Amino acid sequence: MTDKKDIFLLSRIADACNKNFEPRFFDFYDEVFQQKIKDTIKHSGVPYLFFGGHPDAERKMLCIYPDYVSSEDLEWPIFAIEFDKIIPIDHRNVLGELMHLGITRESIGDIDVAEDKVQIIAHQRLQDFLWINLNQVKGREIKTTIKDCQQIQSFEKSFKRMSVVVASNRIDGIINKIWGFSRQNSLILIKQGKVRVNYTEINKNDFRLKSGDIISLRGKGKAKIIGMDERTKKGNIRLEVDRYI
């Protein structure tokens, strides 16, 4: 979403905090925007909760609710549509098909692509539309199944384990090793605000990474620093990295 849309949405959420008479459900947001929402409403004293269909979901729906309502009683307007993975497809193929149908990204939660099946988590308002219109991906016909919120499964995230040798733990020298482009391109991406660490934008190329940090690179994906070994004989640092695929 653009900055103007962000400001408008945060204003709507703040307004909902002042008119908190019944549970109000919003759309799905990524981790970065979830943090912006938390910063917006943290001093309001209004109960709120994020949920994405299962405990391991990354994209989550926001609910603001009155203090006399228990979070356990919330009826989340979330469902999933599932189909067999009959040809090699990835997250981008599925998302592209949804965008082609005119669906906004905020209406969709996680898209989980496993070895043998695909699960798309979405807002309840899309259930009939997707049931009727989502009938192919990557040019191949698919047969879909609808799941209600209680039937949604948690999928293990797929990643590629990498061993990376770098001169230091500076972010500009690490992201180019993980994603395979020049250090100059790393500097450009940082300057453009496309790099985040633990979902916070980083604008300094000498930012120091540590074990456990999650790097998000807009348009490229995410990676997690699993470990930083001691320096090699040449004085370099060996990193163990999980790059999500």
C-alpha positions as a LaTeX table, in Angstrom:
\begin{tabular}{lrrr}
\hline
Residue & $x$ (\AA) & $y$ (\AA) & $z$ (\AA) \\
\hline
Met1 & 0.00 & 0.00 & 0.00 \\
Thr2 & 1.11 & 3.58 & $-0.60$ \\
Asp3 & 1.91 & 5.96 & 2.25 \\
Lys4 & $-1.37$ & 7.84 & 1.72 \\
Lys5 & $-3.32$ & 4.60 & 2.00 \\
Asp6 & $-1.37$ & 3.71 & 5.13 \\
Ile7 & $-2.24$ & 7.04 & 6.74 \\
Phe8 & $-5.92$ & 6.70 & 5.78 \\
Leu9 & $-6.14$ & 3.16 & 7.14 \\
Leu10 & $-4.38$ & 4.00 & 10.40 \\
Ser11 & $-6.83$ & 6.88 & 10.79 \\
Arg12 & $-9.75$ & 4.47 & 10.33 \\
Ile13 & $-8.29$ & 2.13 & 12.92 \\
Ala14 & $-7.77$ & 4.97 & 15.39 \\
Asp15 & $-11.37$ & 6.07 & 14.79 \\
Ala16 & $-12.59$ & 2.52 & 15.45 \\
Cys17 & $-10.85$ & 2.64 & 18.83 \\
Asn18 & $-13.05$ & 5.62 & 19.75 \\
Lys19 & $-16.23$ & 3.81 & 18.65 \\
Asn20 & $-15.50$ & 0.46 & 20.21 \\
Phe21 & $-19.03$ & $-0.89$ & 20.77 \\
Glu22 & $-18.69$ & $-4.30$ & 19.09 \\
Pro23 & $-15.94$ & $-6.44$ & 17.54 \\
Arg24 & $-14.70$ & $-4.89$ & 14.32 \\
Phe25 & $-12.64$ & $-6.92$ & 11.88 \\
Phe26 & $-10.27$ & $-5.37$ & 9.38 \\
Asp27 & $-8.17$ & $-6.94$ & 6.60 \\
Phe28 & $-4.92$ & $-8.93$ & 6.55 \\
Tyr29 & $-1.64$ & $-7.08$ & 7.05 \\
Asp30 & 2.01 & $-8.02$ & 6.88 \\
Glu31 & 4.35 & $-7.85$ & 9.88 \\
Val32 & 5.54 & $-4.34$ & 9.01 \\
Phe33 & 2.05 & $-2.86$ & 8.97 \\
Gln34 & 1.04 & $-4.86$ & 12.05 \\
Gln35 & 3.75 & $-2.99$ & 13.93 \\
Lys36 & 2.46 & 0.35 & 12.62 \\
Ile37 & $-1.01$ & $-0.58$ & 13.88 \\
Lys38 & 0.37 & $-1.51$ & 17.30 \\
Asp39 & 2.15 & 1.83 & 17.52 \\
Thr40 & $-1.08$ & 3.62 & 16.59 \\
Ile41 & $-3.37$ & 2.01 & 19.18 \\
Lys42 & $-1.02$ & 0.96 & 21.99 \\
His43 & $-1.97$ & 3.92 & 24.22 \\
Ser44 & $-5.72$ & 3.70 & 23.55 \\
Gly45 & $-6.37$ & 0.98 & 26.11 \\
Val46 & $-8.62$ & $-0.76$ & 23.58 \\
Pro47 & $-8.32$ & $-4.57$ & 23.33 \\
Tyr48 & $-7.13$ & $-5.80$ & 19.95 \\
Leu49 & $-5.86$ & $-9.02$ & 18.45 \\
Phe50 & $-4.14$ & $-10.22$ & 15.29 \\
Phe51 & $-4.94$ & $-13.66$ & 13.86 \\
Gly52 & $-4.14$ & $-15.20$ & 10.51 \\
Gly53 & $-6.02$ & $-18.50$ & 10.57 \\
His54 & $-3.36$ & $-20.52$ & 12.39 \\
Pro55 & $-0.65$ & $-19.76$ & 14.99 \\
Asp56 & 2.21 & $-19.63$ & 12.48 \\
Ala57 & 0.56 & $-17.25$ & 10.01 \\
Glu58 & 2.55 & $-14.18$ & 8.97 \\
Arg59 & $-0.19$ & $-12.08$ & 7.38 \\
Lys60 & $-2.83$ & $-11.48$ & 10.03 \\
Met61 & $-6.28$ & $-9.94$ & 10.33 \\
Leu62 & $-6.88$ & $-7.22$ & 12.91 \\
Cys63 & $-9.82$ & $-7.22$ & 15.31 \\
Ile64 & $-10.64$ & $-4.39$ & 17.71 \\
Tyr65 & $-13.20$ & $-5.39$ & 20.33 \\
Pro66 & $-14.81$ & $-4.09$ & 23.56 \\
Asp67 & $-13.33$ & $-5.14$ & 26.89 \\
Tyr68 & $-16.51$ & $-7.02$ & 27.83 \\
Val69 & $-15.95$ & $-9.45$ & 24.93 \\
Ser70 & $-13.56$ & $-12.36$ & 25.43 \\
Ser71 & $-10.96$ & $-12.87$ & 22.71 \\
Glu72 & $-11.88$ & $-16.57$ & 22.76 \\
Asp73 & $-15.42$ & $-15.70$ & 21.64 \\
Leu74 & $-14.39$ & $-13.78$ & 18.53 \\
Glu75 & $-15.77$ & $-15.27$ & 15.32 \\
Trp76 & $-13.09$ & $-14.51$ & 12.77 \\
Pro77 & $-14.38$ & $-13.97$ & 9.19 \\
Ile78 & $-11.61$ & $-16.16$ & 7.79 \\
Phe79 & $-11.69$ & $-19.21$ & 5.55 \\
Ala80 & $-9.25$ & $-21.13$ & 3.36 \\
Ile81 & $-9.46$ & $-22.51$ & $-0.15$ \\
Glu82 & $-7.25$ & $-25.48$ & $-0.95$ \\
Phe83 & $-6.26$ & $-27.40$ & $-4.07$ \\
Asp84 & $-3.84$ & $-30.13$ & $-5.08$ \\
Lys85 & $-0.47$ & $-29.04$ & $-6.43$ \\
Ile86 & $-0.47$ & $-30.95$ & $-9.72$ \\
Ile87 & 2.28 & $-28.93$ & $-11.45$ \\
Pro88 & 5.30 & $-26.99$ & $-10.15$ \\
Ile89 & 3.95 & $-23.66$ & $-8.89$ \\
Asp90 & 5.08 & $-21.18$ & $-6.29$ \\
His91 & 3.68 & $-18.38$ & $-4.14$ \\
Arg92 & 4.07 & $-15.85$ & $-6.95$ \\
Asn93 & 2.06 & $-17.96$ & $-9.42$ \\
Val94 & $-0.85$ & $-18.22$ & $-7.00$ \\
Leu95 & $-0.76$ & $-14.56$ & $-6.00$ \\
Gly96 & $-0.63$ & $-13.54$ & $-9.65$ \\
Glu97 & $-3.78$ & $-15.53$ & $-10.40$ \\
Leu98 & $-5.59$ & $-13.87$ & $-7.48$ \\
Met99 & $-4.52$ & $-10.40$ & $-8.61$ \\
His100 & $-5.70$ & $-11.27$ & $-12.13$ \\
Leu101 & $-9.14$ & $-11.93$ & $-10.64$ \\
Gly102 & $-9.15$ & $-8.39$ & $-9.23$ \\
Ile103 & $-8.64$ & $-9.36$ & $-5.59$ \\
Thr104 & $-6.78$ & $-6.90$ & $-3.36$ \\
Arg105 & $-3.74$ & $-8.12$ & $-1.44$ \\
Glu106 & $-5.27$ & $-7.00$ & 1.86 \\
Ser107 & $-8.13$ & $-9.49$ & 1.38 \\
Ile108 & $-5.68$ & $-12.40$ & 1.31 \\
Gly109 & $-3.74$ & $-13.87$ & 4.22 \\
Asp110 & $-0.94$ & $-16.39$ & 3.87 \\
Ile111 & $-0.55$ & $-18.39$ & 0.69 \\
Asp112 & 0.96 & $-21.71$ & 1.78 \\
Val113 & 2.54 & $-23.82$ & $-0.94$ \\
Ala114 & 3.46 & $-27.32$ & 0.22 \\
Glu115 & 4.88 & $-30.24$ & $-1.72$ \\
Asp116 & 1.49 & $-31.64$ & $-2.69$ \\
Lys117 & $-1.09$ & $-28.90$ & $-2.05$ \\
Val118 & $-1.75$ & $-25.18$ & $-1.82$ \\
Gln119 & $-3.76$ & $-23.38$ & 0.86 \\
Ile120 & $-4.96$ & $-19.79$ & 0.45 \\
Ile121 & $-6.26$ & $-18.00$ & 3.54 \\
Ala122 & $-8.73$ & $-15.21$ & 2.80 \\
His123 & $-11.45$ & $-12.92$ & 4.13 \\
Gln124 & $-14.86$ & $-14.57$ & 4.38 \\
Arg125 & $-16.38$ & $-12.08$ & 1.94 \\
Leu126 & $-14.39$ & $-13.74$ & $-0.86$ \\
Gln127 & $-15.60$ & $-17.29$ & $-0.27$ \\
Asp128 & $-18.30$ & $-17.48$ & $-2.94$ \\
Phe129 & $-16.25$ & $-15.47$ & $-5.43$ \\
Leu130 & $-13.18$ & $-17.70$ & $-5.14$ \\
Trp131 & $-15.26$ & $-20.87$ & $-5.17$ \\
Ile132 & $-16.75$ & $-19.84$ & $-8.51$ \\
Asn133 & $-13.82$ & $-18.07$ & $-10.18$ \\
Leu134 & $-10.58$ & $-19.65$ & $-8.96$ \\
Asn135 & $-10.48$ & $-22.59$ & $-11.35$ \\
Gln136 & $-6.97$ & $-22.45$ & $-12.78$ \\
Val137 & $-3.40$ & $-21.56$ & $-11.86$ \\
Lys138 & $-0.56$ & $-21.23$ & $-14.36$ \\
Gly139 & $-2.94$ & $-22.30$ & $-17.13$ \\
Arg140 & $-3.88$ & $-25.61$ & $-15.50$ \\
Glu141 & $-7.35$ & $-26.41$ & $-14.22$ \\
Ile142 & $-7.66$ & $-26.94$ & $-10.47$ \\
Lys143 & $-10.35$ & $-28.36$ & $-8.20$ \\
Thr144 & $-10.76$ & $-26.37$ & $-5.00$ \\
Thr145 & $-12.02$ & $-27.26$ & $-1.53$ \\
Ile146 & $-13.36$ & $-24.76$ & 1.01 \\
Lys147 & $-12.28$ & $-24.93$ & 4.66 \\
Asp148 & $-13.76$ & $-22.96$ & 7.52 \\
Cys149 & $-11.55$ & $-21.20$ & 10.04 \\
Gln150 & $-11.33$ & $-24.19$ & 12.40 \\
Gln151 & $-10.08$ & $-26.45$ & 9.59 \\
Ile152 & $-7.16$ & $-24.27$ & 8.49 \\
Gln153 & $-3.80$ & $-26.01$ & 8.76 \\
Ser154 & $-0.42$ & $-24.67$ & 9.77 \\
Phe155 & 2.18 & $-25.23$ & 7.04 \\
Glu156 & 5.89 & $-25.56$ & 7.63 \\
Lys157 & 7.74 & $-22.76$ & 5.86 \\
Ser158 & 10.08 & $-23.85$ & 3.06 \\
Phe159 & 13.60 & $-22.49$ & 3.12 \\
Lys160 & 17.04 & $-23.02$ & 1.67 \\
Arg161 & 19.89 & $-23.33$ & 4.18 \\
Met162 & 22.92 & $-21.34$ & 3.03 \\
Ser163 & 26.47 & $-20.95$ & 4.30 \\
Val164 & 27.74 & $-17.45$ & 3.55 \\
Val165 & 31.21 & $-16.01$ & 4.13 \\
Val166 & 31.39 & $-12.22$ & 4.59 \\
Ala167 & 34.00 & $-9.70$ & 5.65 \\
Ser168 & 31.83 & $-8.29$ & 8.46 \\
Asn169 & 28.28 & $-8.35$ & 9.82 \\
Arg170 & 27.31 & $-5.16$ & 7.98 \\
Ile171 & 23.97 & $-5.49$ & 6.23 \\
Asp172 & 25.18 & $-4.17$ & 2.86 \\
Gly173 & 27.77 & $-6.92$ & 2.60 \\
Ile174 & 25.36 & $-9.66$ & 3.66 \\
Ile175 & 22.24 & $-9.11$ & 1.57 \\
Asn176 & 24.20 & $-9.15$ & $-1.67$ \\
Lys177 & 25.64 & $-12.55$ & $-0.71$ \\
Ile178 & 22.22 & $-13.97$ & 0.16 \\
Trp179 & 20.41 & $-12.72$ & $-2.95$ \\
Gly180 & 23.33 & $-12.69$ & $-5.36$ \\
Phe181 & 23.72 & $-9.13$ & $-6.58$ \\
Ser182 & 26.45 & $-6.49$ & $-6.35$ \\
Arg183 & 27.23 & $-4.54$ & $-3.22$ \\
Gln184 & 26.39 & $-1.36$ & $-5.12$ \\
Asn185 & 22.87 & $-2.71$ & $-5.68$ \\
Ser186 & 22.67 & $-3.42$ & $-1.95$ \\
Leu187 & 23.37 & 0.24 & $-1.23$ \\
Ile188 & 20.69 & 1.32 & $-3.70$ \\
Leu189 & 18.07 & $-0.99$ & $-2.17$ \\
Ile190 & 18.86 & 0.27 & 1.33 \\
Lys191 & 18.62 & 3.89 & 0.15 \\
Gln192 & 15.25 & 3.14 & $-1.50$ \\
Gly193 & 13.85 & 1.83 & 1.79 \\
Lys194 & 13.42 & $-1.72$ & 0.52 \\
Val195 & 15.39 & $-3.44$ & 3.30 \\
Arg196 & 14.00 & $-4.26$ & 6.74 \\
Val197 & 15.44 & $-6.07$ & 9.73 \\
Asn198 & 12.91 & $-7.60$ & 12.13 \\
Tyr199 & 10.25 & $-5.68$ & 10.15 \\
Thr200 & 11.84 & $-2.27$ & 10.80 \\
Glu201 & 13.15 & $-0.28$ & 7.84 \\
Ile202 & 16.92 & 0.07 & 7.73 \\
Asn203 & 18.43 & 3.14 & 6.05 \\
Lys204 & 22.08 & 2.79 & 7.07 \\
Asn205 & 24.31 & 0.53 & 5.01 \\
Asp206 & 26.61 & $-0.11$ & 8.00 \\
Phe207 & 23.81 & $-1.54$ & 10.16 \\
Arg208 & 25.14 & $-4.58$ & 12.03 \\
Leu209 & 23.26 & $-7.87$ & 11.91 \\
Lys210 & 23.22 & $-10.52$ & 14.61 \\
Ser211 & 22.11 & $-14.11$ & 14.98 \\
Gly212 & 18.31 & $-14.43$ & 14.93 \\
Asp213 & 17.70 & $-11.34$ & 12.80 \\
Ile214 & 15.11 & $-11.61$ & 10.02 \\
Ile215 & 15.94 & $-9.69$ & 6.85 \\
Ser216 & 13.09 & $-8.68$ & 4.53 \\
Leu217 & 13.96 & $-7.47$ & 1.04 \\
Arg218 & 11.00 & $-6.06$ & $-0.86$ \\
Gly219 & 10.40 & $-8.00$ & $-4.05$ \\
Lys220 & 12.95 & $-10.68$ & $-3.14$ \\
Gly221 & 11.70 & $-12.36$ & 0.02 \\
Lys222 & 13.03 & $-13.02$ & 3.50 \\
Ala223 & 15.99 & $-14.65$ & 5.18 \\
Lys224 & 16.91 & $-15.41$ & 8.77 \\
Ile225 & 20.41 & $-15.38$ & 10.27 \\
Ile226 & 20.62 & $-18.73$ & 12.04 \\
Gly227 & 24.16 & $-18.43$ & 13.31 \\
Met228 & 27.38 & $-16.45$ & 13.10 \\
Asp229 & 30.47 & $-18.61$ & 13.45 \\
Glu230 & 33.81 & $-17.33$ & 14.59 \\
Arg231 & 36.06 & $-15.72$ & 12.03 \\
Thr232 & 37.84 & $-17.86$ & 9.47 \\
Lys233 & 41.62 & $-17.96$ & 9.15 \\
Lys234 & 41.36 & $-15.04$ & 6.73 \\
Gly235 & 39.38 & $-13.01$ & 9.24 \\
Asn236 & 35.99 & $-13.43$ & 7.56 \\
Ile237 & 32.71 & $-14.37$ & 9.25 \\
Arg238 & 30.81 & $-17.52$ & 8.31 \\
Leu239 & 27.02 & $-17.19$ & 8.49 \\
Glu240 & 24.32 & $-19.85$ & 8.48 \\
Val241 & 21.26 & $-18.40$ & 6.77 \\
Asp242 & 17.76 & $-19.72$ & 6.04 \\
Arg243 & 16.43 & $-18.09$ & 2.88 \\
Tyr244 & 12.68 & $-18.55$ & 2.58 \\
Ile245 & 11.42 & $-19.90$ & $-0.74$ \\
\hline
\end{tabular}
